[in-house]
Structure formats: C-alpha cells, structure tokens
C-alpha cells in the first residue's frame, strides 16, 4: 500500500518527529550520535518508518516542483493554518 494511504493515520506528533529528525540530520552539525539516535527512533516502530517515508515523499515532490510555483505555494496562507506558534521542539525519545 502506498505511503499516501497511510499518511492520514499518522499522528501529528509522529510526523513532527520525522520532520525534526530530517532537519537534524541535514544540519551541518549532525553527529554520528544524532544518526544513531535517529536510527534507533526509526527502527522502534513501524509508524516511525511510515512517517519518515512520508516526509521523504513530500520533500521529493517539493524538489520536483518548479521554483516559482513552490514559492507561491509556500508563501500563501493556508485557510486551515494555525495562528499560534508551536513550541520549540524537543528531541524525540529514541
């Protein structure tokens, strides 16, 4: 079954954790320990693997999008966007 079919069943928390790990691992400051903790998180639960695949799928779609369209989409206000700011993320437990 495709990841898109599973994405609606993924919690915001798990998707946020996957996005956190993606950003962490892309940072110039990512360490071997970060990679080990991500691997532990990823293998801990099939839901984590589904969320990771979903993050990668979305990023792949964004990379394929022409820049002028991507900027228009990213800059527009989504009608269901939250107005409150999220708290600073904490590192997901391994």
Short mmCIF file of C-alpha atoms in Angstrom, two decimals:
data_model
loop_
_atom_site.label_atom_id
_atom_site.label_comp_id
_atom_site.label_asym_id
_atom_site.label_seq_id
_atom_site.Cartn_x
_atom_site.Cartn_y
_atom_site.Cartn_z
CA UNK A 1 0.00 0.00 0.00
CA UNK A 2 1.31 3.47 -0.81
CA UNK A 3 2.57 5.78 1.90
CA UNK A 4 -0.10 8.33 0.99
CA UNK A 5 -2.79 5.91 2.08
CA UNK A 6 -1.16 5.64 5.49
CA UNK A 7 -0.41 9.34 5.95
CA UNK A 8 -3.90 10.17 7.20
CA UNK A 9 -3.46 7.66 10.03
CA UNK A 10 -0.13 9.14 11.14
CA UNK A 11 -0.34 11.40 14.17
CA UNK A 12 0.89 14.98 14.04
CA UNK A 13 3.37 14.06 16.76
CA UNK A 14 5.00 11.27 14.74
CA UNK A 15 5.11 13.40 11.60
CA UNK A 16 6.63 16.26 13.61
CA UNK A 17 9.26 13.87 15.00
CA UNK A 18 10.11 12.67 11.49
CA UNK A 19 10.43 16.26 10.28
CA UNK A 20 12.61 17.05 13.29
CA UNK A 21 14.94 14.14 12.51
CA UNK A 22 15.12 15.14 8.86
CA UNK A 23 16.13 18.69 9.76
CA UNK A 24 18.56 17.45 12.39
CA UNK A 25 20.29 15.07 10.00
CA UNK A 26 20.51 17.70 7.24
CA UNK A 27 22.25 20.18 9.56
CA UNK A 28 25.97 20.71 9.21
CA UNK A 29 26.22 19.98 12.92
CA UNK A 30 24.73 16.46 12.72
CA UNK A 31 26.88 13.99 14.60
CA UNK A 32 27.31 10.23 14.48
CA UNK A 33 25.33 10.14 17.74
CA UNK A 34 22.46 12.01 16.01
CA UNK A 35 22.46 9.42 13.24
CA UNK A 36 22.48 6.58 15.79
CA UNK A 37 19.59 8.11 17.73
CA UNK A 38 17.63 8.63 14.51
CA UNK A 39 18.23 5.02 13.53
CA UNK A 40 17.02 3.85 16.94
CA UNK A 41 13.91 6.05 16.60
CA UNK A 42 13.25 4.82 13.07
CA UNK A 43 13.51 1.14 13.97
CA UNK A 44 11.47 1.50 17.17
CA UNK A 45 8.10 1.48 15.45
CA UNK A 46 6.60 0.85 12.00
CA UNK A 47 4.72 4.13 12.36
CA UNK A 48 8.05 5.95 12.57
CA UNK A 49 9.11 4.32 9.31
CA UNK A 50 5.82 5.35 7.65
CA UNK A 51 6.27 8.94 8.85
CA UNK A 52 9.88 9.00 7.62
CA UNK A 53 8.78 7.73 4.21
CA UNK A 54 6.03 10.37 4.10
CA UNK A 55 8.49 13.19 4.90
CA UNK A 56 10.81 11.95 2.15
CA UNK A 57 7.88 11.66 -0.27
CA UNK A 58 6.77 15.25 0.37
CA UNK A 59 10.33 16.57 0.02
CA UNK A 60 10.74 14.70 -3.25
CA UNK A 61 7.56 16.34 -4.57
CA UNK A 62 8.80 19.76 -3.48
CA UNK A 63 12.16 19.19 -5.16
CA UNK A 64 10.39 18.34 -8.41
CA UNK A 65 8.25 21.48 -8.29
CA UNK A 66 9.34 24.49 -10.38
CA UNK A 67 10.76 27.15 -8.02
CA UNK A 68 8.27 29.89 -8.98
CA UNK A 69 5.34 27.61 -8.16
CA UNK A 70 6.95 26.32 -4.97
CA UNK A 71 7.48 29.85 -3.64
CA UNK A 72 3.90 30.82 -4.44
CA UNK A 73 2.56 27.78 -2.59
CA UNK A 74 4.89 28.17 0.39
CA UNK A 75 4.11 31.88 0.77
CA UNK A 76 0.33 31.67 0.59
CA UNK A 77 -1.74 31.45 3.74
CA UNK A 78 -3.48 28.14 4.07
CA UNK A 79 -7.12 28.53 5.16
CA UNK A 80 -6.63 25.97 7.95
CA UNK A 81 -3.24 27.22 9.09
CA UNK A 82 -2.74 27.54 12.81
CA UNK A 83 -2.20 31.05 14.03
CA UNK A 84 -0.41 30.11 17.21
CA UNK A 85 3.29 29.34 17.16
CA UNK A 86 4.50 25.90 18.02
CA UNK A 87 6.72 25.48 20.99
CA UNK A 88 10.37 24.78 20.36
CA UNK A 89 10.66 21.07 19.54
CA UNK A 90 12.39 18.72 21.87
CA UNK A 91 14.42 15.84 20.57
CA UNK A 92 12.17 12.79 20.15
CA UNK A 93 12.94 9.95 22.53
CA UNK A 94 14.96 7.19 20.86
#
